[in-house]
Short mmCIF file of C-alpha atoms in Angstrom, two decimals:
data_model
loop_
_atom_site.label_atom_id
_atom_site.label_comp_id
_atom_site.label_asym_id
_atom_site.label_seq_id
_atom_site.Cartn_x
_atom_site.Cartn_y
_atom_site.Cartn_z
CA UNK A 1 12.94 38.72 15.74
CA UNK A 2 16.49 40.16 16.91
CA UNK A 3 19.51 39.00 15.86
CA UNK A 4 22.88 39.77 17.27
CA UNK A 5 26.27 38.60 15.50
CA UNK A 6 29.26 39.03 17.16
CA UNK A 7 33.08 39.26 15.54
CA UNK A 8 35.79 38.06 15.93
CA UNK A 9 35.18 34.74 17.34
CA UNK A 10 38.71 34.74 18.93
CA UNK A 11 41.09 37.97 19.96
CA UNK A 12 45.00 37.62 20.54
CA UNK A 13 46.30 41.02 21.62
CA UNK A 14 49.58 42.01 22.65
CA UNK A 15 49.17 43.31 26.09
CA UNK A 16 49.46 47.18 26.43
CA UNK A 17 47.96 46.87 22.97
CA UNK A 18 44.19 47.79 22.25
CA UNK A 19 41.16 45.30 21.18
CA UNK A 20 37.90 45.77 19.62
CA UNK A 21 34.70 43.75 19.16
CA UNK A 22 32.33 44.57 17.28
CA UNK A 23 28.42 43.65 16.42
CA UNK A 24 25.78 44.32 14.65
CA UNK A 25 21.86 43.83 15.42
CA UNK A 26 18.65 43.51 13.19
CA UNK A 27 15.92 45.13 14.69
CA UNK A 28 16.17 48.71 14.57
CA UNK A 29 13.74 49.31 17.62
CA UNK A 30 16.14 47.65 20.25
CA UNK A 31 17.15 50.52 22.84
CA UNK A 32 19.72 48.67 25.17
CA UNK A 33 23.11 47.42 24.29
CA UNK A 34 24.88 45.96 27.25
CA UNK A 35 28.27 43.61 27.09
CA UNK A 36 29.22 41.11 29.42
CA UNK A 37 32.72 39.36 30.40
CA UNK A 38 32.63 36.05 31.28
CA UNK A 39 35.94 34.77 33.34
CA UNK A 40 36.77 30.86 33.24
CA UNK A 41 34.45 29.07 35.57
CA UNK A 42 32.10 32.05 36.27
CA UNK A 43 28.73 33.74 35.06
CA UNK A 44 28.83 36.57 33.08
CA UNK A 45 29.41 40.10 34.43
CA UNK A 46 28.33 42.91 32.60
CA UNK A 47 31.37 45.60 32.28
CA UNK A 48 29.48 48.77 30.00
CA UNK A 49 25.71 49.29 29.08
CA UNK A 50 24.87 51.94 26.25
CA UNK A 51 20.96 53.40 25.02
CA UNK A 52 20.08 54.48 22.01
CA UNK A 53 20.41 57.84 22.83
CA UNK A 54 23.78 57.90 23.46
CA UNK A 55 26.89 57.30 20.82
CA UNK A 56 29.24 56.82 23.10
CA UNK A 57 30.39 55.66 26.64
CA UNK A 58 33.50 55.27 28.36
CA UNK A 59 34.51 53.96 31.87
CA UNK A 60 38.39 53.90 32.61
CA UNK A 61 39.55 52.04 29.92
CA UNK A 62 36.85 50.49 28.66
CA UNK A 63 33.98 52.17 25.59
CA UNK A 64 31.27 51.10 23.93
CA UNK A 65 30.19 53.14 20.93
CA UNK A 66 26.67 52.89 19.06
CA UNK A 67 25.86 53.60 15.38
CA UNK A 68 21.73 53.44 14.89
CA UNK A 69 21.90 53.84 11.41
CA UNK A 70 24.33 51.26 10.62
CA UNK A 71 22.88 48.88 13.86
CA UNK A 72 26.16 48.25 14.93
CA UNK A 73 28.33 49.05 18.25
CA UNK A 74 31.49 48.13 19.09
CA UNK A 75 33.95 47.21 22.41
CA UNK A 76 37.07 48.96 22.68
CA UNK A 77 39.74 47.87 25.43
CA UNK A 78 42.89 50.33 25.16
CA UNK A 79 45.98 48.97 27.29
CA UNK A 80 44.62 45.90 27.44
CA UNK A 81 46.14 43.81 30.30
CA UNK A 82 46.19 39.95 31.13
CA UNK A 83 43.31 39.95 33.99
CA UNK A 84 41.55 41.13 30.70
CA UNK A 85 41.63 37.65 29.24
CA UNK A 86 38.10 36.18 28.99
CA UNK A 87 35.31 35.82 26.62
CA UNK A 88 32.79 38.85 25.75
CA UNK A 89 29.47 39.24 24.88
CA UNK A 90 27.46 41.91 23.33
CA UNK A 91 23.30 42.10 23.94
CA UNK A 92 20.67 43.70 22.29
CA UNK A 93 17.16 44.02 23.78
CA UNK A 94 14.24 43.29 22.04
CA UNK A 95 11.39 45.44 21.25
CA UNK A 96 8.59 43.46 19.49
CA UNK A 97 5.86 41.46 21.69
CA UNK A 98 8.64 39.80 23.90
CA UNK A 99 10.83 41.18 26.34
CA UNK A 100 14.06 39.48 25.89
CA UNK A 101 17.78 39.99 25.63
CA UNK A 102 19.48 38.60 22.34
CA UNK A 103 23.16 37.81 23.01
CA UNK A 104 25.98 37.25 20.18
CA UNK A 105 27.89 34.35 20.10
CA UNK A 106 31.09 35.58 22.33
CA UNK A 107 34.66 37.02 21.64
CA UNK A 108 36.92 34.79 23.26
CA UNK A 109 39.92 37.42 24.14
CA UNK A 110 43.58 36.70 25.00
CA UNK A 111 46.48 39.21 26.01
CA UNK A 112 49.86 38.29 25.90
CA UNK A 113 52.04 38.67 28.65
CA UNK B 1 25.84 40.09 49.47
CA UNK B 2 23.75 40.49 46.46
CA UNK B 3 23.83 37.60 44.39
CA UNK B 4 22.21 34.74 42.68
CA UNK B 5 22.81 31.27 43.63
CA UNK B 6 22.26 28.06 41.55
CA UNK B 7 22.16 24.33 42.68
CA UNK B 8 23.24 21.79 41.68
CA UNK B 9 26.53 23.16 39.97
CA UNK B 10 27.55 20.33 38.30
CA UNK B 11 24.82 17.49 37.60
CA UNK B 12 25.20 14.20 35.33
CA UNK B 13 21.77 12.04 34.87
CA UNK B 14 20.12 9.92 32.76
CA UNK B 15 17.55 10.27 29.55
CA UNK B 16 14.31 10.62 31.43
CA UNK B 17 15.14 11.46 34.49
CA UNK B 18 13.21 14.59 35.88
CA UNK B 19 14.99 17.24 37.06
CA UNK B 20 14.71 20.52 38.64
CA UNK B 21 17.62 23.30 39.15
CA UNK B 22 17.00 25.97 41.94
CA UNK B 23 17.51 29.31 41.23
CA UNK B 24 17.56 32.28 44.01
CA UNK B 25 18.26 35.76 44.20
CA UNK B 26 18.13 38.02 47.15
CA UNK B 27 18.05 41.60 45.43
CA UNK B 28 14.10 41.48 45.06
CA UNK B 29 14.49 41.32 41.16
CA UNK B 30 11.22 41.60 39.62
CA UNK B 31 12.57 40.12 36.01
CA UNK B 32 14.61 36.29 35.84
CA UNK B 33 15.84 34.76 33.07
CA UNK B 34 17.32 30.97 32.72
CA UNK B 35 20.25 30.70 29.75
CA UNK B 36 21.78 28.23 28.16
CA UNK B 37 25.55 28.53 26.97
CA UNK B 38 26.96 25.73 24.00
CA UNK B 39 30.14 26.52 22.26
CA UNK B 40 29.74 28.97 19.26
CA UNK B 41 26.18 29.73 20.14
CA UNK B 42 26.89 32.34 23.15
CA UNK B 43 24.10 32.66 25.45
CA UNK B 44 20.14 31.84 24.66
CA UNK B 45 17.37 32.23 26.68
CA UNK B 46 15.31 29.15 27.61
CA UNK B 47 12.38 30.96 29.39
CA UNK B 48 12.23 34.42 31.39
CA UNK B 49 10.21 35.91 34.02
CA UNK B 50 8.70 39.11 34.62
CA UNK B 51 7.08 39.04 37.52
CA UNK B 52 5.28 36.52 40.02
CA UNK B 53 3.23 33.95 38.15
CA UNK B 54 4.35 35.64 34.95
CA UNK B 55 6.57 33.86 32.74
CA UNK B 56 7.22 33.69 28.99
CA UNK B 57 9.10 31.68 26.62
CA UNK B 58 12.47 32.47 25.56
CA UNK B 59 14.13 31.38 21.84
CA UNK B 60 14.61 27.87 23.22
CA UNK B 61 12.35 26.09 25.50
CA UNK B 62 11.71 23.16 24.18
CA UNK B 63 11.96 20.75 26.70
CA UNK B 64 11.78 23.00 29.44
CA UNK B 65 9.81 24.28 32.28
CA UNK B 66 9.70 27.02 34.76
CA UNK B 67 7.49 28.35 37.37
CA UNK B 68 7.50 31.62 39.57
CA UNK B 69 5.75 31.31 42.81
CA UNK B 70 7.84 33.41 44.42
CA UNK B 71 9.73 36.64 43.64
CA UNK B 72 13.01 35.63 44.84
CA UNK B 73 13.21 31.76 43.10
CA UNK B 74 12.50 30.73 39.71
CA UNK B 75 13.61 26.96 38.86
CA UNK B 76 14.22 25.27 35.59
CA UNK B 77 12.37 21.86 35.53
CA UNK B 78 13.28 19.50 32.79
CA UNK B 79 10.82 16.99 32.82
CA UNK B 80 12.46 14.26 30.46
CA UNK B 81 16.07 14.95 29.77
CA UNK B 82 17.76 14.46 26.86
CA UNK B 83 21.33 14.36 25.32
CA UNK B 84 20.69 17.22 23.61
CA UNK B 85 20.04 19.23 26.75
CA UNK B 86 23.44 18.39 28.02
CA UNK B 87 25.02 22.39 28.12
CA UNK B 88 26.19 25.02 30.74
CA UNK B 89 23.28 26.76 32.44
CA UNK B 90 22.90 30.26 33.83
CA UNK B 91 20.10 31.45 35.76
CA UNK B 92 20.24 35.51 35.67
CA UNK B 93 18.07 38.19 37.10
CA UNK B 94 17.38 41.86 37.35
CA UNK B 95 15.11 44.76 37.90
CA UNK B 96 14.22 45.12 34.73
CA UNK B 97 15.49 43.69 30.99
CA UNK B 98 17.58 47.61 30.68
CA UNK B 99 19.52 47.35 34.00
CA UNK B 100 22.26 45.07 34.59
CA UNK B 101 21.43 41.42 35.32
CA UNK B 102 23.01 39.28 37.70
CA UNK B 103 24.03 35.76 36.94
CA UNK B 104 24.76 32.93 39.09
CA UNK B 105 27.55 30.53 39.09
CA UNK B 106 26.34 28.29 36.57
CA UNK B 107 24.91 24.33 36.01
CA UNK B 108 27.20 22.24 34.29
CA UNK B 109 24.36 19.75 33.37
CA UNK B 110 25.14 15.87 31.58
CA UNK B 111 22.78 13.49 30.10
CA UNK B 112 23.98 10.41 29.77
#
């Protein structure tokens, strides 16, 4: 089945500075890559989705980019700012018999004042 | 508002004792989905829910139930607690497993 590993763990960035997570996925059928932000105390939110037919997707001053031949995409947060403190999670859906989302094991960020 | 509520959000019990966690949404989400978060394991799905009276199990059920007799609710049911179940739980839904899902506040949940 899918598997979804997230990196790093932990994230201390600088604020103004930018921050990238990054993970990888096994099954090369999966079609929908979604990340969520999780505030303290709260369910997750999801901030940027991405298919497989797109490399690339940006809102303000948040992307996502896929690679399909690698199975990997990546989070990037440019000017990052301390409301952006929280922990992230990448998904990958699943494609076999079940009808699931896989999630990675979280980025916990932090930006420094 | 659109949204997803959970009850209880906090909830300490004792080995054995069933339980049951609510779970509504008001956005007339056809697919549900009940999480579990630990530290350093993210999020894993217990069971999910794709439609009225169709439900399917998730990477982790053990020790779980769920039922869908209605579109808008789908509660967790843990028959006979256990330590091991003690964890943060999210119920989530959506109109599909590609569009965004929304999650609810969250179940602290403690087995004592």
């Amino acid at each position: 089945g899918e598997n979804v590993e997230q990196h790093p763990s932990t994230l201390s960035v600088q604020e103004g500075d930018s921050a990238v997570i990054k993970c990888t996925y096994s099954d090369s059928a999966s079609n929908y890559f979604p990340w969520y932000k999780q505030e303290l105390g709260k369910g997750p939110q999801l901030i940027i989705d991405i298919r497989s037919n797109v490399g690339e997707k940006k809102d303000q001053r948040i992307a996502v980019t896929l690679n399909k031949t690698a199975k990997h995409f990546s989070l990037h947060i440019t000017e990052t700012q301390p409301e952006d403190s929280a922990v992230y999670f990448c998904a990958a859906s699943t494609m076999d018999s079940s009808y699931k989302l896989i999630f990675g094991s979280g980025t916990r960020l932090l930006v420094r004042p | 508002e659109a949204q997803v509520t959970q009850n209880p959000r906090y909830l300490i019990t004792v080995t054995g004792k069933k339980l049951t966690v609510t779970c509504s949404q008001n956005m007339n989400h056809e697919y549900m989905s009940w999480y579990r978060q630990d530290p350093g394991l993210g999020l894993r799905q217990i069971y999910y829910s794709m439609n009225v009276e169709v439900t399917d199990k998730g990477d982790v059920p053990e020790g779980y139930k769920v039922s869908r007799k209605e579109k808008r609710n789908f509660p967790l049911i843990l028959e006979s607690p256990s330590p091991n179940q003690t964890s943060l739980y999210f119920c989530a839904s959506s109109s599909t497993l590609y569009t965004e899902a929304f999650f609810g506040q969250g179940t602290r949940l403690t087995v004592v």
